[in-house]
């Protein structure tokens, strides 16, 4: 058997192992879309429009159709520029519209559907590699039944980014450094949080170098021929996507290397260490029943911290811990629209691994009952949330 045939057989085997997780994921997402269609129809709205032609989806299709340079000046002086949106999703929307009969919005929807399946497969691959196949299945199902899981089916960039991030992390875990760096660069062209993938690649590469050297500089795990060069190349490739786009925006706006931050400031986005979010939560406790929402937010943040600590205690690989930590930090400590924070946390899938391990230890009937119950609740919540007035 040739090397090419061996690789093809390996891919088929990987797909067979992942098939139950992908089928379960597709079933959960289909349930969510059905709930959205029924809820939207009852309110006289189009579920497809909600998924493809509102809020950020319109900005992405605008970039795909007209390119960069469009901005909206608000009465309060804020300037919303489409330069805030990274280019990979609009590029794919433009490609989809160019090669077929799809509109830009249609292409964005198709990209998100395919990317969500790729993300589910990537999550399975990571969890199976770190733990086992059953934990991989549970991790995918838990990601599918997140309350804001409906975003995975929207013409947004979350599914695309999560797919690239998950497979980059898997490549790191399996020593495919050039692949990891290439996927990290593409993730960096998708969302600003691509920084987290680059940091994970770099952290794992440095850790690999130290482990190989060993405590006395002479011992450690053996290295394959040329691995050092491939590791360095992966590290060099990883930041190119995000760095290239940010520098291009700075050049276009005349703001220099920090020009992208000025664009984000026009949207009132920035990093303040969580001060604005803390004030937002504190204000909830000044009245009732808003205090209940404040308490829920506190509990939610505490749960995130607990899950991250559980990952540390369970000795998750360094790449996963670095990636997850940065995703969570950027989501919670940004002074952006607070209603978007749940979806900004969607890519932090390693947080689900401790829960997936616990679910995997339960009996099959109990695990199925939990997943089905949460899936129904998430489908209803997603339909309600997406039919609301504000963007997710």
Tab-separated table of C-alpha atoms in Angstrom:
chain	number	residue	atom	x	y	z
A	1	UNK	CA	0.000	0.000	0.000
A	2	UNK	CA	1.377	3.402	-0.988
A	3	UNK	CA	1.739	6.298	1.437
A	4	UNK	CA	-1.155	8.074	-0.297
A	5	UNK	CA	-3.382	5.019	0.078
A	6	UNK	CA	-2.416	4.709	3.731
A	7	UNK	CA	-3.391	8.304	4.376
A	8	UNK	CA	-6.709	7.875	2.557
A	9	UNK	CA	-7.484	4.765	4.615
A	10	UNK	CA	-6.612	6.684	7.767
A	11	UNK	CA	-9.015	9.475	6.855
A	12	UNK	CA	-11.806	6.992	6.148
A	13	UNK	CA	-11.195	5.354	9.492
A	14	UNK	CA	-11.239	8.712	11.264
A	15	UNK	CA	-14.516	9.610	9.581
A	16	UNK	CA	-16.078	6.280	10.590
A	17	UNK	CA	-15.085	6.856	14.195
A	18	UNK	CA	-16.506	10.373	14.117
A	19	UNK	CA	-19.700	9.452	12.236
A	20	UNK	CA	-21.929	8.917	15.320
A	21	UNK	CA	-20.839	12.272	16.739
A	22	UNK	CA	-21.469	14.043	13.427
A	23	UNK	CA	-24.892	12.423	13.028
A	24	UNK	CA	-25.808	13.391	16.577
A	25	UNK	CA	-24.599	16.909	15.958
A	26	UNK	CA	-26.629	17.184	12.746
A	27	UNK	CA	-29.733	15.930	14.557
A	28	UNK	CA	-29.392	18.535	17.310
A	29	UNK	CA	-28.869	21.339	14.817
A	30	UNK	CA	-31.843	20.156	12.748
A	31	UNK	CA	-33.982	20.280	15.888
A	32	UNK	CA	-32.791	23.814	16.575
A	33	UNK	CA	-33.572	24.939	13.034
A	34	UNK	CA	-37.031	23.351	13.198
A	35	UNK	CA	-37.792	25.152	16.457
A	36	UNK	CA	-36.558	28.411	14.936
A	37	UNK	CA	-38.726	27.937	11.827
A	38	UNK	CA	-41.853	27.258	13.880
A	39	UNK	CA	-41.249	30.099	16.328
A	40	UNK	CA	-40.426	32.573	13.568
A	41	UNK	CA	-43.475	31.586	11.522
A	42	UNK	CA	-45.693	32.144	14.561
A	43	UNK	CA	-44.261	35.666	14.840
A	44	UNK	CA	-44.559	36.392	11.131
A	45	UNK	CA	-40.787	36.356	10.577
A	46	UNK	CA	-38.525	34.460	8.212
A	47	UNK	CA	-36.186	32.058	9.981
A	48	UNK	CA	-33.862	32.082	6.970
A	49	UNK	CA	-33.613	35.872	7.111
A	50	UNK	CA	-32.730	35.681	10.790
A	51	UNK	CA	-29.963	33.235	9.962
A	52	UNK	CA	-28.510	34.986	6.922
A	53	UNK	CA	-29.518	38.621	6.626
A	54	UNK	CA	-29.459	40.389	9.986
A	55	UNK	CA	-26.835	42.038	12.153
A	56	UNK	CA	-23.274	40.862	11.449
A	57	UNK	CA	-24.419	38.679	8.551
A	58	UNK	CA	-25.258	41.845	6.601
A	59	UNK	CA	-21.813	43.281	7.255
A	60	UNK	CA	-20.129	40.113	5.997
A	61	UNK	CA	-22.223	39.957	2.822
A	62	UNK	CA	-21.583	43.668	2.315
A	63	UNK	CA	-17.843	43.048	2.349
A	64	UNK	CA	-18.286	40.100	-0.011
A	65	UNK	CA	-20.291	42.166	-2.471
A	66	UNK	CA	-18.706	45.611	-2.293
A	67	UNK	CA	-15.370	45.142	-0.577
A	68	UNK	CA	-14.004	47.223	2.271
A	69	UNK	CA	-14.528	50.941	2.771
A	70	UNK	CA	-18.167	51.129	3.859
A	71	UNK	CA	-18.979	52.811	7.162
A	72	UNK	CA	-21.953	54.162	9.060
A	73	UNK	CA	-21.688	57.362	11.092
A	74	UNK	CA	-24.095	57.397	14.017
A	75	UNK	CA	-25.647	60.513	15.604
A	76	UNK	CA	-23.541	60.034	18.762
A	77	UNK	CA	-20.345	60.275	16.719
A	78	UNK	CA	-19.517	56.567	16.599
A	79	UNK	CA	-18.270	55.246	13.269
A	80	UNK	CA	-19.119	51.657	12.343
A	81	UNK	CA	-16.659	50.573	9.649
A	82	UNK	CA	-16.767	47.231	7.877
A	83	UNK	CA	-12.993	47.042	8.381
A	84	UNK	CA	-13.832	45.583	11.786
A	85	UNK	CA	-14.837	42.322	10.070
A	86	UNK	CA	-12.047	39.943	9.140
A	87	UNK	CA	-12.014	38.786	5.508
A	88	UNK	CA	-12.031	34.979	5.304
A	89	UNK	CA	-15.803	34.484	5.558
A	90	UNK	CA	-16.561	37.249	2.989
A	91	UNK	CA	-13.957	35.730	0.663
A	92	UNK	CA	-15.679	32.347	0.900
A	93	UNK	CA	-19.083	33.969	0.367
A	94	UNK	CA	-17.764	35.664	-2.755
A	95	UNK	CA	-16.293	32.379	-3.982
A	96	UNK	CA	-19.558	30.530	-3.345
A	97	UNK	CA	-21.551	33.138	-5.242
A	98	UNK	CA	-19.054	33.103	-8.113
A	99	UNK	CA	-19.058	29.350	-8.750
A	100	UNK	CA	-22.785	28.690	-8.373
A	101	UNK	CA	-26.267	30.217	-8.340
A	102	UNK	CA	-26.052	31.214	-4.675
A	103	UNK	CA	-26.383	34.737	-3.360
A	104	UNK	CA	-23.756	36.012	-0.945
A	105	UNK	CA	-26.141	35.332	1.943
A	106	UNK	CA	-26.857	31.818	0.659
A	107	UNK	CA	-23.139	31.149	0.356
A	108	UNK	CA	-22.573	32.376	3.899
A	109	UNK	CA	-25.242	29.995	5.168
A	110	UNK	CA	-23.712	27.050	3.301
A	111	UNK	CA	-20.236	27.912	4.560
A	112	UNK	CA	-21.515	28.012	8.138
A	113	UNK	CA	-23.337	24.679	7.805
A	114	UNK	CA	-20.265	22.949	6.377
A	115	UNK	CA	-17.937	24.678	8.815
A	116	UNK	CA	-20.097	23.666	11.768
A	117	UNK	CA	-19.777	20.007	10.737
A	118	UNK	CA	-16.029	20.476	10.299
A	119	UNK	CA	-15.901	22.081	13.739
A	120	UNK	CA	-17.827	19.186	15.277
A	121	UNK	CA	-15.417	16.721	13.670
A	122	UNK	CA	-12.435	18.751	14.900
A	123	UNK	CA	-13.811	18.829	18.449
A	124	UNK	CA	-14.315	15.068	18.287
A	125	UNK	CA	-10.764	14.562	17.007
A	126	UNK	CA	-9.265	16.649	19.818
A	127	UNK	CA	-11.331	15.013	22.556
A	128	UNK	CA	-10.720	11.505	21.211
A	129	UNK	CA	-6.982	12.155	21.047
A	130	UNK	CA	-6.802	13.562	24.581
A	131	UNK	CA	-9.267	11.092	26.149
A	132	UNK	CA	-11.220	8.542	24.113
A	133	UNK	CA	-13.955	8.123	21.493
A	134	UNK	CA	-16.841	8.258	23.980
A	135	UNK	CA	-15.617	11.543	25.438
A	136	UNK	CA	-15.292	12.851	21.877
A	137	UNK	CA	-18.919	11.974	21.156
A	138	UNK	CA	-20.090	13.652	24.360
A	139	UNK	CA	-17.980	16.767	23.711
A	140	UNK	CA	-19.546	17.233	20.261
A	141	UNK	CA	-23.067	16.772	21.594
A	142	UNK	CA	-22.444	19.225	24.427
A	143	UNK	CA	-21.149	21.809	21.953
A	144	UNK	CA	-24.273	21.247	19.844
A	145	UNK	CA	-26.698	21.751	22.742
A	146	UNK	CA	-25.210	24.980	24.050
A	147	UNK	CA	-27.998	27.534	24.635
A	148	UNK	CA	-26.549	29.781	21.914
A	149	UNK	CA	-25.817	26.873	19.581
A	150	UNK	CA	-28.140	28.365	16.947
A	151	UNK	CA	-25.273	30.732	16.073
A	152	UNK	CA	-23.444	27.697	14.672
A	153	UNK	CA	-26.031	27.697	11.852
A	154	UNK	CA	-25.940	31.437	11.175
A	155	UNK	CA	-23.963	33.187	8.452
A	156	UNK	CA	-21.548	34.328	11.151
A	157	UNK	CA	-17.868	33.443	11.497
A	158	UNK	CA	-18.052	31.439	14.754
A	159	UNK	CA	-18.409	28.013	13.115
A	160	UNK	CA	-15.682	28.715	10.572
A	161	UNK	CA	-13.318	29.958	13.267
A	162	UNK	CA	-14.042	27.019	15.590
A	163	UNK	CA	-13.392	24.540	12.779
A	164	UNK	CA	-10.031	26.095	11.957
A	165	UNK	CA	-9.097	26.394	15.629
A	166	UNK	CA	-10.066	22.813	16.501
A	167	UNK	CA	-8.159	21.297	13.601
A	168	UNK	CA	-5.147	23.518	14.264
A	169	UNK	CA	-5.118	22.327	17.864
A	170	UNK	CA	-5.451	18.723	16.702
A	171	UNK	CA	-2.511	19.243	14.366
A	172	UNK	CA	-0.492	20.588	17.303
A	173	UNK	CA	-1.399	17.584	19.443
A	174	UNK	CA	-0.340	15.184	16.692
A	175	UNK	CA	2.877	17.016	15.793
A	176	UNK	CA	1.793	18.374	12.400
A	177	UNK	CA	3.358	21.773	12.894
A	178	UNK	CA	3.077	23.195	9.376
A	179	UNK	CA	-0.593	22.220	9.192
A	180	UNK	CA	-1.151	23.739	12.635
A	181	UNK	CA	0.497	27.006	11.602
A	182	UNK	CA	-1.397	27.194	8.313
A	183	UNK	CA	-4.771	26.641	9.994
A	184	UNK	CA	-3.845	29.151	12.702
A	185	UNK	CA	-3.095	31.716	10.004
A	186	UNK	CA	-6.505	31.080	8.430
A	187	UNK	CA	-8.155	31.367	11.847
A	188	UNK	CA	-6.383	34.704	12.208
A	189	UNK	CA	-8.069	35.834	8.990
A	190	UNK	CA	-11.467	34.916	10.438
A	191	UNK	CA	-11.762	36.652	13.813
A	192	UNK	CA	-9.580	38.822	16.074
A	193	UNK	CA	-9.502	35.977	18.594
A	194	UNK	CA	-7.300	34.125	16.120
A	195	UNK	CA	-4.576	35.350	18.453
A	196	UNK	CA	-5.589	32.485	20.761
A	197	UNK	CA	-4.773	29.844	18.137
A	198	UNK	CA	-1.412	31.420	17.371
A	199	UNK	CA	-0.568	31.561	21.074
A	200	UNK	CA	-1.503	27.885	21.445
A	201	UNK	CA	0.801	26.890	18.576
A	202	UNK	CA	3.657	28.919	19.974
A	203	UNK	CA	3.178	27.684	23.550
A	204	UNK	CA	3.098	24.045	22.454
A	205	UNK	CA	6.138	24.512	20.212
A	206	UNK	CA	8.191	26.063	22.993
A	207	UNK	CA	7.039	23.395	25.450
A	208	UNK	CA	7.960	20.659	22.957
A	209	UNK	CA	11.423	22.152	22.612
A	210	UNK	CA	11.945	22.238	26.377
A	211	UNK	CA	10.601	18.709	26.875
A	212	UNK	CA	12.846	17.387	24.146
A	213	UNK	CA	15.888	18.970	25.734
A	214	UNK	CA	15.044	17.509	29.138
A	215	UNK	CA	16.172	18.747	32.496
A	216	UNK	CA	19.870	18.254	31.762
A	217	UNK	CA	19.712	19.336	28.134
A	218	UNK	CA	20.419	15.828	26.897
A	219	UNK	CA	17.290	13.731	27.439
A	220	UNK	CA	13.662	13.854	26.386
A	221	UNK	CA	11.286	12.332	23.845
A	222	UNK	CA	12.847	11.603	20.464
A	223	UNK	CA	12.250	14.005	17.602
A	224	UNK	CA	11.450	12.959	14.051
A	225	UNK	CA	13.929	14.084	11.379
A	226	UNK	CA	13.211	17.658	10.374
A	227	UNK	CA	10.671	18.211	13.128
A	228	UNK	CA	12.535	21.224	14.477
A	229	UNK	CA	12.416	22.979	11.112
A	230	UNK	CA	8.732	22.141	10.658
A	231	UNK	CA	7.972	23.405	14.141
A	232	UNK	CA	9.712	26.716	13.442
A	233	UNK	CA	7.907	27.034	10.107
A	234	UNK	CA	4.574	26.395	11.824
A	235	UNK	CA	5.349	29.078	14.384
A	236	UNK	CA	6.213	31.553	11.624
A	237	UNK	CA	3.055	30.788	9.657
A	238	UNK	CA	0.649	30.969	12.610
A	239	UNK	CA	0.463	34.772	13.105
A	240	UNK	CA	0.528	35.729	9.430
A	241	UNK	CA	-3.238	35.896	8.916
A	242	UNK	CA	-4.137	38.166	11.807
A	243	UNK	CA	-0.971	40.232	11.565
A	244	UNK	CA	-1.373	40.691	7.819
A	245	UNK	CA	-4.963	41.904	8.082
A	246	UNK	CA	-4.331	44.189	11.057
A	247	UNK	CA	-1.329	45.783	9.348
A	248	UNK	CA	-3.310	46.194	6.124
A	249	UNK	CA	-6.119	47.957	8.013
A	250	UNK	CA	-3.578	50.215	9.702
A	251	UNK	CA	-2.086	51.096	6.330
A	252	UNK	CA	-5.491	51.725	4.762
A	253	UNK	CA	-6.701	53.944	7.602
A	254	UNK	CA	-3.390	55.693	8.137
A	255	UNK	CA	-3.447	54.598	11.761
A	256	UNK	CA	-0.307	52.500	11.584
A	257	UNK	CA	0.040	49.175	13.436
A	258	UNK	CA	-2.684	50.206	15.908
A	259	UNK	CA	-5.132	51.384	13.270
A	260	UNK	CA	-7.353	48.333	13.740
A	261	UNK	CA	-7.854	49.291	17.373
A	262	UNK	CA	-9.178	52.659	16.196
A	263	UNK	CA	-11.656	50.859	13.957
A	264	UNK	CA	-12.825	48.747	16.884
A	265	UNK	CA	-13.095	51.841	19.067
A	266	UNK	CA	-15.616	53.190	16.570
A	267	UNK	CA	-17.771	50.213	17.500
A	268	UNK	CA	-17.049	50.835	21.207
A	269	UNK	CA	-15.087	47.618	21.342
A	270	UNK	CA	-11.914	47.434	23.375
A	271	UNK	CA	-10.100	45.550	26.107
A	272	UNK	CA	-10.580	47.010	29.577
A	273	UNK	CA	-9.784	44.004	31.723
A	274	UNK	CA	-13.460	43.303	32.361
A	275	UNK	CA	-14.264	46.622	34.052
A	276	UNK	CA	-17.224	47.424	31.790
A	277	UNK	CA	-18.620	43.914	32.150
A	278	UNK	CA	-18.273	44.087	35.932
A	279	UNK	CA	-20.191	47.382	35.979
A	280	UNK	CA	-22.852	45.864	33.734
A	281	UNK	CA	-23.309	42.945	36.126
A	282	UNK	CA	-23.265	45.185	39.222
A	283	UNK	CA	-26.001	47.411	37.775
A	284	UNK	CA	-28.280	44.371	37.557
A	285	UNK	CA	-28.364	44.170	41.342
A	286	UNK	CA	-29.880	47.645	41.727
A	287	UNK	CA	-33.401	46.457	40.917
A	288	UNK	CA	-35.632	43.423	40.835
A	289	UNK	CA	-36.099	41.184	38.846
A	290	UNK	CA	-32.917	42.349	37.073
A	291	UNK	CA	-31.021	41.049	40.109
A	292	UNK	CA	-31.926	37.522	39.037
A	293	UNK	CA	-30.162	38.117	35.733
A	294	UNK	CA	-27.176	39.524	37.621
A	295	UNK	CA	-27.024	36.443	39.808
A	296	UNK	CA	-27.202	34.218	36.715
A	297	UNK	CA	-24.280	36.100	35.161
A	298	UNK	CA	-22.192	35.681	38.309
A	299	UNK	CA	-22.983	31.968	38.385
A	300	UNK	CA	-22.131	31.691	34.690
A	301	UNK	CA	-18.726	33.331	35.105
A	302	UNK	CA	-18.014	31.155	38.144
A	303	UNK	CA	-18.893	28.068	36.084
A	304	UNK	CA	-16.490	29.120	33.340
A	305	UNK	CA	-13.700	29.530	35.874
A	306	UNK	CA	-14.509	26.182	37.483
A	307	UNK	CA	-14.480	24.375	34.135
A	308	UNK	CA	-11.147	25.932	33.227
A	309	UNK	CA	-9.655	24.934	36.587
A	310	UNK	CA	-11.022	21.424	36.059
A	311	UNK	CA	-9.195	21.310	32.725
A	312	UNK	CA	-5.975	22.311	34.452
A	313	UNK	CA	-6.436	19.657	37.132
A	314	UNK	CA	-7.176	17.032	34.507
A	315	UNK	CA	-3.905	17.963	32.800
A	316	UNK	CA	-5.338	19.066	29.491
A	317	UNK	CA	-2.534	19.685	26.965
A	318	UNK	CA	-0.905	23.088	27.214
A	319	UNK	CA	-2.160	24.125	23.764
A	320	UNK	CA	-5.784	23.644	24.841
A	321	UNK	CA	-5.299	25.536	28.105
A	322	UNK	CA	-3.598	28.487	26.408
A	323	UNK	CA	-6.193	28.644	23.651
A	324	UNK	CA	-9.160	28.395	26.021
A	325	UNK	CA	-7.744	30.881	28.488
A	326	UNK	CA	-7.252	33.547	25.827
A	327	UNK	CA	-10.682	32.996	24.246
A	328	UNK	CA	-12.388	33.328	27.639
A	329	UNK	CA	-10.241	36.304	28.654
A	330	UNK	CA	-10.991	38.220	25.453
A	331	UNK	CA	-14.704	37.423	25.650
A	332	UNK	CA	-15.164	38.495	29.273
A	333	UNK	CA	-12.713	41.379	29.387
A	334	UNK	CA	-13.779	43.168	26.211
A	335	UNK	CA	-15.938	46.280	26.516
A	336	UNK	CA	-18.143	45.157	23.651
A	337	UNK	CA	-21.876	44.558	23.380
A	338	UNK	CA	-22.615	42.416	26.415
A	339	UNK	CA	-25.355	40.391	24.746
A	340	UNK	CA	-22.742	38.968	22.358
A	341	UNK	CA	-20.531	37.455	25.055
A	342	UNK	CA	-22.228	34.021	25.028
A	343	UNK	CA	-21.553	33.556	21.324
A	344	UNK	CA	-17.993	34.877	21.713
A	345	UNK	CA	-17.437	31.947	24.067
A	346	UNK	CA	-18.640	29.364	21.521
A	347	UNK	CA	-15.104	28.613	20.251
A	348	UNK	CA	-13.918	27.785	23.793
A	349	UNK	CA	-14.931	24.147	23.328
A	350	UNK	CA	-12.167	22.686	25.593
A	351	UNK	CA	-14.197	24.025	28.521
A	352	UNK	CA	-16.703	21.279	27.733
A	353	UNK	CA	-14.198	18.437	28.082
A	354	UNK	CA	-14.584	18.031	31.874
A	355	UNK	CA	-18.359	17.850	31.401
A	356	UNK	CA	-17.907	15.440	28.500
A	357	UNK	CA	-15.797	13.158	30.677
A	358	UNK	CA	-18.482	13.149	33.352
A	359	UNK	CA	-21.220	12.475	30.778
A	360	UNK	CA	-19.159	9.680	29.208
A	361	UNK	CA	-19.001	7.886	32.562
A	362	UNK	CA	-22.812	7.858	32.863
A	363	UNK	CA	-24.917	5.035	31.466
A	364	UNK	CA	-25.939	5.316	27.825
A	365	UNK	CA	-29.613	5.783	28.713
A	366	UNK	CA	-28.897	8.501	31.253
A	367	UNK	CA	-26.504	10.329	28.925
A	368	UNK	CA	-29.063	10.178	26.095
A	369	UNK	CA	-31.801	11.522	28.358
A	370	UNK	CA	-29.614	14.435	29.467
A	371	UNK	CA	-28.564	15.328	25.927
A	372	UNK	CA	-32.119	15.097	24.555
A	373	UNK	CA	-33.571	17.205	27.357
A	374	UNK	CA	-30.933	19.900	27.024
A	375	UNK	CA	-31.233	19.821	23.225
A	376	UNK	CA	-34.961	20.583	23.399
A	377	UNK	CA	-34.384	23.390	25.900
A	378	UNK	CA	-31.568	24.842	23.768
A	379	UNK	CA	-33.704	24.675	20.611
A	380	UNK	CA	-36.518	26.612	22.289
A	381	UNK	CA	-34.142	29.135	23.811
A	382	UNK	CA	-32.297	29.614	20.529
A	383	UNK	CA	-35.550	30.317	18.679
A	384	UNK	CA	-36.603	32.806	21.356
A	385	UNK	CA	-33.174	34.467	21.464
A	386	UNK	CA	-32.797	34.860	17.706
A	387	UNK	CA	-36.290	36.357	17.409
A	388	UNK	CA	-35.339	39.067	19.916
A	389	UNK	CA	-34.577	42.681	19.134
A	390	UNK	CA	-30.827	42.685	19.594
A	391	UNK	CA	-28.046	40.870	17.777
A	392	UNK	CA	-26.713	37.671	19.313
